[in-house]
Amino acid sequence: MKAGTIGVDVEDWFHPELVRPHVAPGDARTIVELGTGLLLERFARHGVRSTFFLLGDVARRHPGLVRRIAGEGHEI
C-alpha cells in the first residue's frame, strides 16, 4: 500500500471472532455490499483510489463486488 493510500478491510457483520458464536447457523443476512457500495460511491465522487482487503469468504459470496471494486480502479 502506498503512503497516503486509504486501506479498506471488507468483512461482513458476522466475521469478527467475538460475534461468530452468536450467529445462528444459516443466517444469510449481509451488509457487505451495501456498506462497500457506499464507500465506492464516495470514493468516486472525490476521485479517491483505495486498497481493499477482502476476506476470502466475502470474495466467494460476492464476486460481483470484487469485480466492481477492481473495475472502478481500486487495488485488491
Coordinates of N, CA and C in Angstrom, one line a residue:
M1 N 0.8 -1.2 0.0 CA 0.0 0.0 0.0 C 0.9 1.2 0.0
K2 N 0.6 2.2 -0.9 CA 1.4 3.4 -1.0 C 1.1 4.4 0.2
A3 N 2.1 5.2 0.5 CA 1.8 6.2 1.6 C 0.7 7.1 1.1
G4 N -0.2 7.4 2.1 CA -1.3 8.3 1.8 C -2.5 7.5 1.1
T5 N -2.4 6.2 0.9 CA -3.5 5.5 0.4 C -4.5 5.0 1.5
I6 N -5.7 5.0 1.2 CA -6.7 4.6 2.1 C -6.8 3.1 2.0
G7 N -6.8 2.4 3.1 CA -7.0 0.9 3.1 C -8.3 0.6 3.7
V8 N -9.0 -0.3 3.0 CA -10.4 -0.7 3.5 C -10.4 -2.2 3.7
D9 N -10.7 -2.6 5.0 CA -10.9 -4.0 5.3 C -12.4 -4.3 5.0
V10 N -12.7 -5.3 4.2 CA -14.0 -5.7 3.8 C -14.4 -7.0 4.5
E11 N -15.3 -6.9 5.4 CA -15.8 -8.2 6.1 C -17.3 -7.9 6.4
D12 N -18.0 -9.0 6.6 CA -19.4 -8.8 6.9 C -19.6 -8.8 8.5
W13 N -20.8 -8.5 8.9 CA -21.0 -8.3 10.3 C -20.8 -9.5 11.2
F14 N -20.8 -10.7 10.6 CA -20.7 -11.9 11.3 C -19.3 -12.5 11.3
H15 N -18.3 -11.8 10.7 CA -17.0 -12.4 10.6 C -16.1 -12.2 11.8
P16 N -16.3 -11.1 12.6 CA -15.4 -10.9 13.8 C -15.5 -12.1 14.8
E17 N -14.4 -12.5 15.4 CA -14.4 -13.6 16.3 C -15.4 -13.5 17.4
L18 N -15.6 -12.3 18.0 CA -16.5 -12.1 19.1 C -18.0 -12.3 18.7
V19 N -18.3 -12.1 17.5 CA -19.7 -12.2 17.0 C -20.0 -13.6 16.6
R20 N -19.1 -14.3 16.0 CA -19.4 -15.6 15.4 C -20.1 -16.6 16.2
P21 N -19.8 -16.7 17.5 CA -20.5 -17.7 18.3 C -22.0 -17.4 18.5
H22 N -22.4 -16.2 18.2 CA -23.8 -15.7 18.4 C -24.6 -15.7 17.1
V23 N -24.0 -16.2 16.0 CA -24.7 -16.2 14.8 C -25.4 -17.5 14.6
A24 N -26.6 -17.5 14.3 CA -27.4 -18.7 14.0 C -26.9 -19.4 12.7
P25 N -26.8 -20.7 12.8 CA -26.4 -21.4 11.5 C -27.4 -21.1 10.4
G26 N -26.8 -20.8 9.2 CA -27.7 -20.5 8.1 C -28.1 -19.1 8.0
D27 N -27.7 -18.2 8.9 CA -28.1 -16.8 8.9 C -27.5 -16.1 7.6
A28 N -28.3 -15.8 6.7 CA -27.8 -15.3 5.4 C -27.8 -13.8 5.3
R29 N -28.1 -13.1 6.4 CA -28.1 -11.6 6.3 C -26.7 -11.1 6.0
T30 N -26.6 -10.0 5.2 CA -25.4 -9.5 4.8 C -25.5 -8.0 4.6
I31 N -24.4 -7.3 4.9 CA -24.4 -5.8 4.8 C -23.2 -5.4 4.0
V32 N -22.4 -6.3 3.6 CA -21.1 -6.0 3.0 C -21.2 -5.3 1.6
E33 N -22.2 -5.6 0.8 CA -22.4 -5.0 -0.5 C -22.9 -3.5 -0.3
L34 N -23.8 -3.4 0.6 CA -24.4 -2.0 0.9 C -23.3 -1.1 1.4
G35 N -22.6 -1.5 2.4 CA -21.5 -0.7 3.0 C -20.4 -0.4 2.1
T36 N -19.9 -1.4 1.4 CA -18.8 -1.2 0.4 C -19.3 -0.3 -0.7
G37 N -20.5 -0.5 -1.2 CA -21.1 0.3 -2.3 C -21.1 1.8 -1.9
L38 N -21.5 2.1 -0.6 CA -21.5 3.5 -0.2 C -20.1 4.1 -0.2
L39 N -19.1 3.3 0.2 CA -17.7 3.8 0.2 C -17.3 4.0 -1.3
L40 N -17.6 3.1 -2.2 CA -17.2 3.2 -3.6 C -17.8 4.5 -4.2
E41 N -19.1 4.7 -3.9 CA -19.7 6.0 -4.4 C -19.0 7.2 -3.9
R42 N -18.7 7.3 -2.6 CA -18.0 8.4 -2.1 C -16.6 8.6 -2.6
F43 N -15.9 7.5 -2.8 CA -14.5 7.5 -3.3 C -14.6 8.0 -4.8
A44 N -15.6 7.6 -5.5 CA -15.7 8.0 -6.9 C -16.0 9.5 -7.0
R45 N -16.8 10.0 -6.1 CA -17.2 11.4 -6.1 C -16.0 12.3 -5.8
H46 N -15.1 11.8 -5.0 CA -13.9 12.6 -4.6 C -12.6 12.2 -5.3
G47 N -12.7 11.3 -6.3 CA -11.5 10.8 -7.0 C -10.5 10.1 -6.2
V48 N -11.0 9.4 -5.2 CA -10.1 8.6 -4.3 C -9.9 7.2 -4.8
R49 N -8.7 6.7 -4.8 CA -8.4 5.3 -5.1 C -7.9 4.7 -3.8
S50 N -8.3 3.4 -3.6 CA -8.0 2.8 -2.4 C -7.5 1.4 -2.6
T51 N -7.0 0.8 -1.5 CA -6.7 -0.6 -1.5 C -7.7 -1.3 -0.6
F52 N -8.4 -2.3 -1.2 CA -9.4 -3.1 -0.5 C -8.8 -4.5 -0.1
F53 N -9.0 -4.8 1.2 CA -8.5 -6.1 1.7 C -9.8 -6.9 2.0
L54 N -10.1 -7.9 1.2 CA -11.3 -8.7 1.3 C -11.0 -10.1 1.9
L55 N -11.9 -10.5 2.8 CA -11.8 -11.9 3.3 C -12.1 -12.8 2.1
G56 N -11.5 -14.0 2.1 CA -11.9 -14.9 1.1 C -13.3 -15.3 1.0
D57 N -14.0 -15.3 2.2 CA -15.4 -15.6 2.3 C -16.2 -14.5 1.6
V58 N -15.8 -13.3 1.8 CA -16.5 -12.2 1.1 C -16.4 -12.3 -0.4
A59 N -15.2 -12.5 -0.8 CA -14.9 -12.7 -2.3 C -15.7 -13.8 -2.9
R60 N -15.8 -14.9 -2.2 CA -16.6 -16.1 -2.7 C -18.0 -15.8 -2.7
R61 N -18.6 -15.1 -1.7 CA -20.0 -14.9 -1.7 C -20.4 -13.7 -2.5
H62 N -19.5 -12.8 -2.8 CA -19.9 -11.6 -3.6 C -18.9 -11.3 -4.7
P63 N -18.8 -12.2 -5.7 CA -17.9 -12.0 -6.8 C -18.1 -10.7 -7.6
G64 N -19.4 -10.3 -7.7 CA -19.7 -9.1 -8.4 C -19.1 -7.9 -7.7
L65 N -19.1 -7.9 -6.4 CA -18.5 -6.8 -5.6 C -17.0 -6.7 -5.9
V66 N -16.3 -7.9 -6.0 CA -14.9 -7.9 -6.3 C -14.7 -7.3 -7.7
R67 N -15.5 -7.7 -8.6 CA -15.4 -7.1 -10.0 C -15.6 -5.6 -10.0
R68 N -16.6 -5.2 -9.2 CA -16.9 -3.7 -9.2 C -15.7 -2.9 -8.6
I69 N -15.2 -3.4 -7.5 CA -14.0 -2.7 -6.8 C -12.9 -2.6 -7.9
A70 N -12.5 -3.7 -8.5 CA -11.4 -3.7 -9.5 C -11.8 -2.8 -10.7
G71 N -13.0 -2.9 -11.1 CA -13.5 -2.2 -12.3 C -13.5 -0.7 -12.1
E72 N -13.6 -0.2 -10.8 CA -13.6 1.2 -10.5 C -12.2 1.7 -10.2
G73 N -11.2 0.8 -10.5 CA -9.8 1.2 -10.4 C -9.1 1.1 -9.1
H74 N -9.7 0.4 -8.2 CA -9.1 0.2 -6.9 C -8.2 -1.1 -6.9
E75 N -7.3 -1.1 -5.9 CA -6.4 -2.3 -5.8 C -7.1 -3.3 -4.8
I76 N -6.9 -4.6 -5.1 CA -7.5 -5.6 -4.2 C -6.3 -6.4 -3.8

